[in-house]
XYZ file of C-alpha atoms in Angstrom:
754
model
C 12.151 -29.749 7.974
C 13.675 -26.618 8.276
C 17.250 -28.623 9.024
C 19.033 -27.968 5.940
C 17.450 -24.502 4.904
C 19.468 -21.261 4.914
C 18.261 -17.720 4.931
C 19.099 -15.951 1.705
C 19.476 -12.606 1.194
C 20.881 -9.786 -1.244
C 24.389 -9.838 -1.719
C 26.677 -7.249 0.006
C 28.218 -6.643 -3.625
C 24.528 -5.417 -5.055
C 23.952 -3.129 -1.985
C 27.638 -1.576 -2.669
C 26.791 -1.235 -6.151
C 23.793 0.818 -5.652
C 25.581 2.646 -2.914
C 23.160 1.047 -0.164
C 24.002 1.016 3.268
C 22.427 -1.836 5.401
C 20.623 0.801 7.319
C 19.174 1.981 4.068
C 17.116 -0.984 3.558
C 14.270 -0.287 5.614
C 11.206 -0.348 3.678
C 12.707 -1.062 0.553
C 11.689 -4.274 -2.076
C 14.011 -7.383 -2.977
C 12.682 -9.984 -5.753
C 13.600 -13.276 -5.443
C 13.093 -15.130 -8.026
C 13.666 -19.202 -9.062
C 12.919 -20.975 -12.443
C 12.769 -24.931 -12.378
C 11.827 -27.376 -15.304
C 9.081 -29.757 -14.067
C 7.114 -32.482 -15.507
C 3.300 -32.954 -15.674
C 2.838 -34.690 -12.450
C 5.058 -32.483 -10.196
C 3.868 -32.106 -6.580
C 4.798 -29.338 -4.171
C 4.316 -28.134 -0.643
C 6.207 -25.691 0.654
C 7.150 -23.961 3.684
C 7.736 -20.323 3.586
C 8.512 -17.225 5.739
C 10.272 -13.626 5.575
C 11.538 -10.767 7.537
C 8.882 -9.285 7.715
C 6.355 -9.271 4.735
C 6.229 -11.374 1.675
C 3.934 -11.988 -1.193
C 4.542 -15.262 -3.527
C 3.741 -15.843 -6.893
C 4.247 -18.926 -8.857
C 3.656 -18.878 -12.672
C 2.463 -15.409 -12.131
C -0.285 -16.224 -10.363
C -0.804 -14.512 -6.735
C -0.769 -17.343 -4.260
C -0.513 -15.699 -0.695
C 1.313 -13.125 1.538
C 2.747 -13.242 4.916
C 4.160 -14.084 7.046
C 1.654 -13.824 9.754
C 2.201 -11.187 11.996
C 4.199 -11.923 15.101
C 6.584 -10.468 17.606
C 10.421 -10.879 18.739
C 9.407 -14.431 20.222
C 7.245 -15.729 17.276
C 8.231 -15.643 13.335
C 5.498 -17.441 11.645
C 5.730 -19.593 8.911
C 3.190 -20.949 6.108
C 2.571 -24.096 4.690
C 1.020 -24.411 1.659
C 0.515 -26.457 -1.385
C 1.905 -25.669 -4.540
C 0.846 -28.118 -6.864
C -2.196 -26.498 -8.262
C 0.161 -23.819 -9.581
C 2.465 -26.163 -11.230
C 2.749 -27.071 -14.797
C 4.858 -29.077 -17.585
C 8.194 -27.467 -18.619
C 9.208 -23.994 -17.332
C 8.060 -22.640 -13.910
C 8.587 -19.600 -11.990
C 8.422 -18.834 -8.146
C 9.015 -15.208 -7.322
C 8.733 -13.998 -4.110
C 8.647 -10.238 -2.803
C 10.134 -9.568 0.115
C 9.873 -6.070 2.176
C 12.948 -5.290 3.998
C 12.204 -3.873 7.498
C 14.332 -2.456 10.432
C 12.072 -0.329 12.460
C 15.009 0.582 14.545
C 15.740 3.089 11.722
C 12.537 4.627 11.888
C 11.943 7.807 13.503
C 8.654 6.834 15.051
C 5.752 4.662 13.668
C 4.912 7.098 10.909
C 8.025 7.504 9.482
C 8.152 5.710 5.404
C 10.767 3.679 6.689
C 8.554 1.954 9.384
C 7.096 0.026 6.510
C 3.850 -2.349 7.065
C 3.160 -2.348 10.566
C 6.555 -2.058 12.164
C 6.684 -5.764 13.555
C 9.955 -6.210 14.630
C 11.929 -9.051 13.050
C 15.502 -9.769 12.508
C 16.234 -6.661 11.030
C 18.520 -6.803 8.238
C 20.357 -10.082 8.313
C 17.856 -12.491 7.037
C 15.405 -11.942 4.050
C 13.963 -15.383 3.007
C 13.221 -18.966 4.274
C 11.933 -21.414 1.893
C 11.589 -25.338 2.547
C 9.896 -27.324 -0.226
C 11.389 -30.223 -2.057
C 9.661 -31.092 -5.453
C 7.844 -34.538 -6.204
C 6.745 -36.875 -8.139
C 3.380 -38.939 -8.490
C 5.501 -41.663 -6.667
C 6.934 -39.407 -3.586
C 10.492 -39.288 -5.282
C 12.148 -35.698 -4.937
C 12.815 -34.850 -8.164
C 14.217 -31.173 -7.300
C 13.652 -28.497 -4.747
C 13.204 -24.554 -4.357
C 14.717 -25.213 -0.552
C 16.607 -21.855 -0.247
C 20.483 -22.643 0.257
C 19.804 -25.389 -2.036
C 18.071 -23.679 -5.000
C 19.861 -21.350 -7.273
C 17.453 -18.410 -6.282
C 18.118 -15.082 -7.711
C 17.414 -11.439 -6.656
C 17.100 -8.221 -7.367
C 16.842 -4.895 -5.007
C 14.658 -2.671 -6.175
C 16.027 0.906 -4.841
C 13.476 2.827 -6.490
C 10.428 3.410 -4.311
C 9.445 3.196 -0.696
C 6.140 2.108 0.947
C 4.757 5.856 1.354
C 3.032 7.483 4.568
C 0.796 10.372 3.592
C -1.984 11.839 5.883
C -4.598 9.138 5.109
C -1.639 6.613 6.707
C 0.071 8.173 9.324
C -1.602 5.686 11.734
C 0.765 2.744 10.276
C -0.668 -0.066 8.930
C -2.330 1.072 5.380
C 0.518 2.305 2.831
C 0.816 3.613 -0.441
C 3.101 3.139 -3.117
C 5.201 5.405 -5.986
C 6.306 3.168 -8.732
C 8.555 4.229 -11.776
C 8.018 1.489 -13.964
C 10.784 3.163 -16.135
C 12.994 2.157 -13.480
C 11.264 -0.755 -11.621
C 10.955 -4.145 -13.467
C 6.796 -4.545 -12.894
C 6.989 -7.999 -15.311
C 9.877 -9.837 -13.076
C 7.067 -12.308 -12.355
C 6.165 -13.509 -15.671
C 7.925 -16.633 -17.215
C 9.661 -14.760 -20.188
C 11.211 -12.164 -18.137
C 14.990 -12.482 -18.436
C 16.213 -12.451 -14.758
C 20.016 -13.999 -16.144
C 21.496 -10.394 -15.313
C 20.144 -10.614 -11.549
C 22.525 -11.373 -8.803
C 22.574 -15.048 -7.193
C 21.017 -14.984 -3.511
C 23.374 -15.231 -0.456
C 23.218 -17.709 2.311
C 22.909 -15.628 5.770
C 22.928 -18.513 7.933
C 20.712 -21.718 8.933
C 17.335 -21.620 9.870
C 17.306 -23.744 12.266
C 20.416 -23.565 15.311
C 22.641 -25.948 15.553
C 22.167 -29.305 18.173
C 24.499 -27.729 20.433
C 22.978 -24.263 20.650
C 19.948 -26.204 21.078
C 21.013 -28.070 23.727
C 22.554 -25.167 25.923
C 19.185 -23.068 25.278
C 20.239 -20.361 23.042
C 17.519 -19.122 21.167
C 17.730 -17.934 17.667
C 17.290 -14.249 16.506
C 14.460 -15.375 14.330
C 12.203 -17.949 16.527
C 10.237 -19.733 13.721
C 6.928 -21.344 14.413
C 4.151 -22.881 12.193
C 1.035 -20.187 11.767
C -1.365 -20.661 14.210
C -4.505 -19.515 11.980
C -5.416 -20.566 8.575
C -4.163 -18.829 5.298
C -6.310 -15.725 3.810
C -8.689 -16.305 1.304
C -7.645 -14.787 -2.403
C -11.103 -15.081 -4.865
C -10.695 -13.000 -8.038
C -13.514 -10.824 -8.333
C -14.740 -8.381 -11.118
C -16.150 -5.008 -10.478
C -19.471 -4.124 -10.287
C -19.242 -1.226 -12.612
C -17.139 0.792 -14.397
C -17.954 4.167 -14.884
C -15.996 6.951 -17.193
C -16.169 10.268 -16.313
C -14.987 13.351 -18.114
C -11.126 12.810 -17.259
C -11.020 9.853 -14.922
C -11.979 5.913 -14.492
C -14.099 4.980 -11.621
C -14.390 1.364 -10.511
C -17.259 0.603 -8.056
C -16.797 -3.038 -6.523
C -20.220 -2.547 -5.251
C -19.598 -2.916 -1.734
C -16.468 -2.072 0.722
C -14.020 -4.705 0.110
C -10.464 -5.490 1.078
C -8.408 -6.760 -1.932
C -5.368 -6.833 -4.362
C -6.545 -4.975 -7.305
C -4.410 -5.529 -10.643
C -4.296 -2.810 -13.512
C -3.263 -2.585 -16.634
C -2.260 0.900 -18.028
C -1.657 2.231 -21.599
C 0.442 5.656 -21.691
C 3.205 7.721 -22.834
C 6.318 7.278 -20.976
C 6.291 9.708 -18.192
C 2.975 9.903 -17.569
C 1.690 9.594 -14.076
C -1.291 7.500 -13.299
C -2.924 7.864 -9.818
C -5.021 5.365 -8.220
C -7.136 6.498 -5.342
C -8.521 4.254 -3.046
C -12.312 5.319 -1.375
C -14.416 3.939 1.132
C -16.657 6.895 -0.154
C -16.745 10.356 -1.870
C -16.396 12.976 0.319
C -15.614 13.398 3.823
C -18.210 11.470 5.609
C -19.142 14.496 7.758
C -21.646 16.012 4.818
C -24.247 14.094 5.242
C -24.221 12.665 1.621
C -24.880 9.075 0.768
C -21.971 7.003 0.667
C -22.387 6.597 -2.926
C -22.735 9.567 -4.364
C -20.000 10.367 -6.675
C -20.196 14.108 -6.258
C -17.866 14.346 -3.556
C -14.366 15.008 -3.101
C -11.891 12.349 -4.157
C -9.524 12.123 -1.209
C -7.736 8.808 0.133
C -5.162 6.535 -0.319
C -3.374 6.707 -3.694
C -0.717 5.061 -5.338
C 1.448 6.761 -8.363
C 2.438 4.765 -11.029
C 4.745 6.660 -13.425
C 4.370 4.759 -17.064
C 7.429 3.633 -19.301
C 5.716 3.910 -23.065
C 4.556 -0.005 -22.743
C 1.812 -1.934 -21.554
C 2.266 -1.862 -17.579
C 0.892 -4.376 -15.201
C 0.380 -3.163 -11.729
C -0.581 -4.713 -8.318
C 0.144 -3.374 -5.106
C 2.298 -5.622 -2.509
C -0.152 -5.239 0.651
C -3.934 -5.272 0.617
C -5.929 -2.291 -0.238
C -9.539 -1.855 1.001
C -11.905 0.412 -1.062
C -15.601 0.629 -2.313
C -14.348 2.964 -5.152
C -11.465 3.100 -7.274
C -10.935 6.325 -9.097
C -8.179 6.177 -11.754
C -6.804 9.776 -13.075
C -3.955 10.388 -15.678
C -1.338 13.185 -15.081
C -1.822 14.315 -18.766
C -5.451 15.191 -18.462
C -7.045 12.254 -20.652
C -8.956 9.442 -20.148
C -6.581 6.472 -18.238
C -6.121 3.914 -21.194
C -6.867 0.750 -19.257
C -7.069 -2.029 -22.175
C -7.369 -5.078 -20.125
C -10.328 -6.022 -17.802
C -9.652 -4.765 -14.263
C -9.969 -7.104 -11.587
C -9.051 -7.474 -7.733
C -8.525 -10.604 -5.516
C -10.727 -10.089 -2.612
C -9.538 -11.252 0.483
C -9.825 -12.021 4.388
C -9.914 -14.266 6.933
C -11.735 -17.581 5.697
C -14.540 -17.164 8.356
C -17.140 -20.142 8.094
C -20.350 -18.240 8.623
C -22.852 -20.428 10.410
C -25.776 -18.141 11.436
C -28.524 -16.772 9.594
C -31.138 -14.005 9.970
C -34.338 -13.719 8.356
C -37.194 -11.344 8.176
C -40.056 -9.649 6.386
C -38.958 -6.812 7.788
C -36.185 -5.538 5.262
C -34.154 -3.790 7.585
C -33.187 -7.116 9.808
C -31.535 -8.507 6.467
C -30.162 -5.301 5.326
C -28.478 -4.573 8.651
C -27.127 -8.002 9.204
C -25.228 -8.060 5.722
C -23.883 -4.580 6.268
C -22.533 -5.898 10.116
C -21.406 -9.023 8.694
C -19.456 -7.547 6.005
C -17.946 -4.664 8.504
C -16.787 -7.868 11.064
C -15.035 -9.676 7.984
C -13.540 -7.050 6.417
C -12.036 -6.219 9.846
C -10.540 -10.014 10.089
C -7.031 -10.627 8.214
C -4.123 -12.035 9.854
C -5.430 -10.360 13.016
C -8.680 -8.364 13.896
C -7.999 -4.717 12.885
C -9.707 -1.912 14.340
C -10.204 -0.575 10.480
C -8.906 -1.918 7.148
C -8.616 1.208 5.700
C -6.492 3.050 8.095
C -4.808 1.772 10.651
C -4.930 -2.380 10.500
C -3.739 -2.532 13.546
C -5.533 -4.703 16.253
C -6.543 -2.689 19.774
C -7.671 -4.648 22.855
C -11.226 -2.648 23.018
C -11.906 -3.409 19.389
C -10.717 -6.457 19.558
C -13.093 -8.164 22.557
C -16.488 -6.605 20.600
C -14.953 -8.555 17.405
C -14.492 -11.693 19.258
C -17.968 -11.229 20.782
C -19.785 -10.865 17.399
C -17.617 -13.575 15.869
C -18.645 -15.931 18.546
C -22.446 -15.141 17.434
C -21.832 -15.944 13.906
C -19.531 -19.039 13.992
C -17.809 -21.785 15.751
C -14.260 -20.617 14.417
C -12.338 -18.855 17.719
C -8.702 -19.581 16.428
C -8.242 -15.669 15.665
C -10.015 -14.900 19.000
C -7.516 -17.217 20.546
C -4.405 -16.040 18.414
C -5.206 -12.309 19.768
C -5.513 -13.290 23.186
C -1.776 -15.230 22.620
C -0.702 -11.555 21.223
C -1.854 -9.563 24.059
C -0.541 -11.909 26.540
C 3.013 -11.776 24.622
C 3.191 -8.416 25.239
C 2.533 -7.473 29.011
C 4.706 -4.977 29.922
C 6.678 -4.369 33.727
C 3.885 -2.352 35.181
C 1.258 -4.858 34.618
C -0.643 -3.332 31.902
C -0.764 -4.559 28.441
C 0.197 -2.629 24.660
C -3.602 -0.859 23.389
C -2.531 -2.467 20.257
C -0.277 -5.469 19.004
C 1.633 -7.101 17.176
C 3.650 -3.683 16.714
C 7.149 -2.402 17.047
C 5.886 0.872 18.399
C 4.379 0.353 21.631
C 1.227 2.312 22.711
C -0.242 2.100 26.000
C -4.141 2.844 26.408
C -4.624 1.906 30.212
C -7.865 1.442 30.078
C -7.904 -1.107 27.081
C -6.130 -3.733 29.706
C -9.498 -3.847 31.259
C -11.305 -5.218 28.308
C -8.430 -8.038 27.735
C -9.902 -8.859 31.356
C -13.421 -9.020 29.808
C -12.372 -10.941 26.265
C -10.027 -13.589 28.013
C -13.243 -14.678 30.585
C -15.689 -14.244 27.733
C -13.462 -16.664 25.743
C -13.266 -19.081 28.438
C -16.668 -19.284 29.249
C -17.497 -19.642 25.682
C -15.045 -22.137 24.880
C -14.634 -24.120 28.031
C -10.667 -23.797 27.717
C -9.676 -23.739 30.927
C -5.969 -24.786 30.241
C -5.854 -21.705 28.336
C -7.808 -19.452 31.360
C -4.977 -21.456 33.755
C -1.886 -20.245 31.406
C -3.238 -16.745 31.003
C -5.001 -15.646 34.741
C -1.435 -14.113 36.066
C -2.117 -11.396 33.257
C -5.376 -10.816 35.246
C -3.907 -10.435 38.219
C -0.777 -8.128 37.390
C -3.752 -6.002 35.458
C -6.154 -5.791 38.365
C -2.791 -4.911 40.729
C -2.089 -2.641 38.692
C -5.386 -0.776 39.533
C -5.518 -1.807 42.959
C -2.068 0.285 43.210
C -3.832 3.359 41.988
C -6.600 3.263 44.696
C -6.350 7.147 46.436
C -7.434 8.024 49.945
C -11.158 8.234 49.118
C -10.816 4.391 48.386
C -11.661 4.753 44.270
C -9.383 4.383 41.662
C -7.467 7.603 40.822
C -5.193 8.547 38.088
C -3.948 5.748 35.863
C -1.820 6.352 32.925
C -1.062 6.827 30.478
C -4.408 7.542 27.925
C -7.783 6.385 30.070
C -9.549 6.457 26.917
C -13.694 5.548 27.913
C -15.103 6.584 24.153
C -15.324 9.097 21.517
C -18.485 10.550 23.121
C -19.047 14.271 21.480
C -18.712 16.164 25.007
C -15.282 14.251 25.352
C -13.703 14.868 21.795
C -11.222 17.690 22.752
C -9.968 15.421 25.780
C -9.303 12.676 23.396
C -12.387 10.293 24.611
C -11.770 10.928 28.140
C -14.648 11.795 30.753
C -13.470 15.404 32.526
C -13.837 13.586 35.875
C -10.567 11.804 35.270
C -9.143 15.535 35.136
C -11.044 16.078 38.515
C -10.338 13.199 40.309
C -11.722 9.529 40.310
C -13.531 8.369 37.225
C -16.884 6.488 38.150
C -16.478 5.015 34.339
C -13.152 3.881 35.364
C -14.026 2.578 38.547
C -17.238 0.434 37.569
C -14.961 -0.805 34.817
C -12.296 -1.746 37.303
C -15.378 -3.478 38.963
C -16.315 -5.561 36.104
C -13.093 -6.785 35.563
C -12.665 -8.093 39.187
C -16.166 -9.836 38.752
C -14.658 -11.656 35.441
C -11.332 -12.334 37.180
C -13.107 -13.919 40.370
C -14.925 -15.995 37.610
C -11.931 -17.369 35.944
C -10.026 -17.940 38.895
C -12.594 -19.685 40.467
C -13.151 -21.703 37.099
C -9.152 -22.816 37.172
C -9.080 -23.673 40.653
C -7.744 -21.029 42.624
C -11.147 -19.610 44.920
C -8.807 -17.559 47.574
C -8.021 -15.321 44.739
C -11.367 -15.321 43.288
C -12.617 -14.542 46.651
C -10.494 -11.738 46.992
C -11.296 -10.054 43.840
C -14.892 -10.218 44.933
C -13.867 -8.455 48.296
C -12.542 -5.532 46.244
C -14.835 -5.374 44.032
C -17.482 -4.990 47.243
C -15.359 -2.007 48.153
C -15.439 -0.514 45.099
C -18.576 -0.442 44.630
C -19.648 0.990 48.087
C -17.750 3.717 47.456
C -19.155 4.443 44.166
C -22.524 4.288 44.954
C -21.371 6.684 48.279
C -19.131 9.275 46.457
C -20.738 9.455 43.400
C -24.995 8.780 43.487
C -26.960 11.681 43.212
C -30.396 11.075 44.914
C -31.915 14.089 43.020
C -30.950 13.272 39.416
C -31.557 9.415 40.309
C -28.317 8.458 38.435
C -24.039 8.511 39.399
C -22.517 11.618 38.675
C -19.205 10.942 36.268
C -17.025 11.213 39.788
C -16.961 12.484 43.414
C -15.826 16.161 42.131
C -17.861 15.914 38.866
C -21.419 16.920 38.231
C -22.025 15.645 34.461
C -23.999 12.786 34.055
C -23.843 10.072 31.320
C -25.149 6.970 29.754
C -21.651 5.324 30.202
C -21.727 5.418 34.080
C -25.314 4.454 34.206
C -24.699 1.370 31.980
C -22.013 0.092 33.934
C -23.441 0.515 37.064
C -26.623 -1.515 36.292
C -24.105 -3.913 34.948
C -22.510 -4.122 38.111
C -25.483 -4.553 40.160
C -25.129 -1.480 41.843
C -29.037 -0.413 41.695
C -31.837 -2.877 42.359
C -34.197 -3.510 39.174
C -36.414 0.099 40.043
C -33.685 2.246 40.532
C -31.899 0.974 37.184
C -34.773 1.305 35.208
C -35.105 4.958 36.640
C -31.551 5.683 36.080
C -30.960 4.686 32.532
C -34.270 6.296 31.450
C -33.117 9.552 33.233
C -29.574 8.874 30.728
C -32.002 8.950 27.720
C -31.349 12.982 28.186
C -27.852 12.541 28.259
C -25.546 12.652 25.212
C -25.654 8.820 23.642
C -22.595 6.158 23.583
C -21.018 5.813 20.433
C -21.010 3.103 18.587
C -17.835 1.691 20.365
C -19.524 1.629 23.548
C -23.063 0.809 23.199
C -22.333 -2.947 23.863
C -22.990 -1.999 27.637
C -25.408 0.331 27.024
C -27.540 -2.117 25.214
C -26.777 -4.735 28.061
C -28.046 -2.517 30.721
C -30.961 -1.791 28.965
C -31.724 -5.554 28.625
C -31.047 -5.609 32.210
C -33.081 -3.499 32.899
C -36.273 -5.003 30.513
C -36.301 -1.975 28.508
C -37.148 -3.390 25.165
C -38.696 -0.074 23.871
C -35.410 2.126 24.593
C -33.136 -1.032 23.086
C -35.464 -0.723 19.640
C -35.003 2.844 19.766
C -30.992 2.922 19.896
C -30.685 0.475 16.939
C -32.221 2.938 14.808
C -28.512 4.244 14.644
C -27.652 1.502 12.868
C -30.938 1.453 10.798
C -29.969 4.566 9.517
C -27.046 3.177 7.730
C -29.151 1.699 5.179
C -30.530 4.561 3.564
C -27.041 6.822 3.845
C -26.431 3.673 1.012
C -23.266 2.114 3.872
C -22.206 -1.030 2.980
C -20.190 -1.346 6.461
C -20.435 0.175 9.700
C -18.480 3.589 10.545
C -16.371 3.912 13.311
C -18.597 6.461 14.649
C -22.313 7.199 13.694
C -22.277 11.089 13.254
C -18.774 11.867 12.468
C -17.390 8.979 10.729
C -13.154 8.671 9.783
C -13.219 5.319 9.023
C -16.702 3.713 6.878
C -15.680 0.251 8.322
C -14.684 -0.486 11.601
C -15.942 -3.517 13.613
C -16.162 -1.990 16.959
C -19.656 -1.056 15.361
C -20.918 -4.493 14.195
C -22.970 -4.554 17.257
C -26.428 -5.829 15.732
C -24.858 -9.249 14.809
C -24.697 -9.957 18.443
C -28.051 -7.888 19.170
C -29.936 -9.886 16.119
C -28.709 -13.379 17.516
C -28.064 -13.099 21.060
C -30.703 -10.589 21.813
C -33.799 -10.477 19.488
C -33.651 -14.187 18.275
C -32.328 -14.599 22.432
C -29.959 -17.922 21.712
C -27.440 -17.458 24.203
C -24.976 -20.805 25.046
C -24.253 -21.151 28.768
C -22.160 -24.005 29.248
C -23.762 -27.468 27.891
C -26.974 -25.593 27.949
C -28.665 -23.168 25.535
C -30.948 -20.405 26.850
C -33.668 -18.850 24.456
C -35.102 -15.668 25.393
C -36.568 -13.662 21.987
C -37.032 -10.098 21.870
C -38.847 -9.282 18.862
C -39.270 -5.524 19.322
C -41.837 -4.161 16.749
C -41.058 -7.382 14.166
C -44.204 -9.365 12.911
C -41.468 -12.716 12.509
C -37.968 -13.459 12.852
C -36.280 -16.839 11.931
C -32.715 -18.114 11.017
C -30.179 -20.140 12.852
C -27.769 -18.854 15.671
C -24.714 -21.133 16.066
C -23.168 -21.908 19.526
C -20.493 -24.177 20.411
C -22.855 -27.197 20.519
C -24.147 -26.794 16.940
C -26.678 -24.408 15.427
C -30.172 -23.272 16.813
C -32.542 -23.149 14.457
C -35.374 -20.956 15.027
C -38.948 -19.457 13.913
C -41.130 -16.770 15.813
C -43.751 -15.666 14.025
C -46.582 -13.189 15.566
C -50.488 -14.848 15.157
C -53.379 -13.001 14.100
C -54.674 -13.099 17.552
C -51.707 -10.937 18.670
C -50.128 -14.204 20.353
C -46.637 -15.345 19.111
C -45.513 -18.624 17.646
C -42.406 -19.917 19.085
C -40.172 -22.960 17.031
C -37.072 -24.097 18.325
C -34.595 -26.966 17.203
C -31.821 -27.937 19.603
C -28.614 -29.579 18.424
C -28.503 -33.247 19.547
C -27.947 -33.795 22.959
C -28.402 -30.121 24.224
C -30.403 -28.965 26.698
C -32.900 -25.898 26.530
C -34.106 -23.050 28.624
C -36.492 -21.140 26.811
C -38.149 -18.057 28.387
C -41.165 -16.392 27.406
C -41.707 -12.795 27.207
C -43.884 -13.190 30.869
C -40.924 -14.972 32.253
C -42.350 -18.415 32.316
C -39.505 -20.670 32.162
C -39.600 -23.995 29.984
C -36.639 -26.629 30.048
C -36.794 -28.597 26.831
C -34.750 -30.869 24.528
C -34.865 -31.118 20.946
C -37.628 -29.409 19.473
C -39.911 -26.542 20.964
C -42.863 -25.695 19.286
C -45.379 -23.422 21.723
C -47.848 -20.258 21.620
C -47.872 -17.957 24.126
């Protein structure tokens, strides 16, 4: 495999003919095409990779996109069966490859930075495919391997991927295509590519035996994809609405997909396709599906050529609505049925929730769709804008994934992505993979939480041992920032805490940070020390665990001594700051800084403080739960339940001032419904069940655990008591804790009324 395969690229002669320098290739597309005559029983499994992105079609049928995002040391390749796409006679293999060289881009918002700006091999390589075609008896009858088969290539020098005010955060893109100049039909069987250049070889995919023997690493280090291929399913739009001079396609819910359009019109007419999460900007209070709002968002622009134009964007689009408008002021002419290929990570959802209370099932659907939309080749903060894997977002998405599925492969890859990004000072990049490093100092603490939670959930001690030095470096960085007060002082750069309303002008940072030490940051550090101690203890380093516990005790003692207000019964935001927040009280309760009575007092008093945003609500809920404040937990859920009347099909980034209408750190009710309300929590080989039913009359469903599914049915009886029925997986111990605190060990099935 790969031994005799060559990288192929655009010939230098074609670049000279089009007066393009190698440095001008960034953000441009190369179209690679191969024609093969095949019998009826042909079989083909291919391995494919490209620098930096590709999309593969066989016989004008979309197959997949890649390469899976890696970094300088990880160039992934995909393995895919192409047999279902083959037929007798002429077959066409078509690969659209994005050239990408982030070194020529000014910064990550430059159009030349292209999708994600992931560093690859620059312009020296483009496409590599390994695939021999066999007959029914396994005999090789052909090949599509690059360097062997005669692939043709054409450089589309007519357009770049575009940036705009909606895509400046990198990830999402726009396209501006002139169909008079760009051969949009190049993937079709009847397209004539005989005038295209033959792709030229640019070097072997695998280094020579001599190179390998002396440890020389190739510039492009190939490895197999570590997560499954993305799903692609063709779907029809729920509604097509003809307005005065535009056409609205409504998918019914927010989705990720590759829409495919057919346009008719006069040559030179520009058709604009705008992808919307909602009409309006989200701050107007209108329902999300109110079409009276403005049409603003990511847009593709296609200039027609006077013939039927079939257009599909290269990279995935996120939308609830698509608005199509023509520059001639007429209603766009779209003769074929418009469809899209819905795509995403193939998550197997194994948890279910049901109740006679309508909001339970509705909210479950909204949150589950949010999580799934934010899972592609990585977790991502939001699919519409940034499409980037941030640590804080990812840690929460991992927890939500565990609540609904046993599939932990994307979570494991996320930890690898961040592990590979460790920086010299001991912090991680805030987002990765990306060619443009952004450090958010507090996010490294979220990595510590995520790593321990993953090991605790999966029991994967081998991974814990491999990555535990990351924890040591992060915690040592924080320890080095302790000042004369004994607290952690300034940490740089960007000590983000939350998009709390009062901190908007400070970029999500508490004012205490600018006046000295921050209570929140110190308590976050203390919790990271607790997680680190657990991980080191579990992986056989009790001495380091003891050191972390000692540090943690010192930090908690200093926070209590310097930041606690006896009068307010709460912690100030810092020794020199008079502000109080829910955040500090929540982290204090989680860290065990208060006794039970003090915890309830601090949290009740904190209810007068501005609320945590969706991003920081996980800790708020954990503190309320730990303090036994069920009424306040139910009240806090109202912010999510209100999304139903707003018409949301996904959870926005923030409850009051949404920028993104689909942001997976906001899918917290997935956790609350399974782990808190159903109360099913795995603890090693044991499952603890402690339901919190709030104002419901019933709750039933399945919660998945590493041991298997836990089935439950809770029903309020006529006399006010509750009937609880729980079925455990085989060979699993259970502990049921009643509302009064009674502890009932059991195996198999439990049926009680209390």
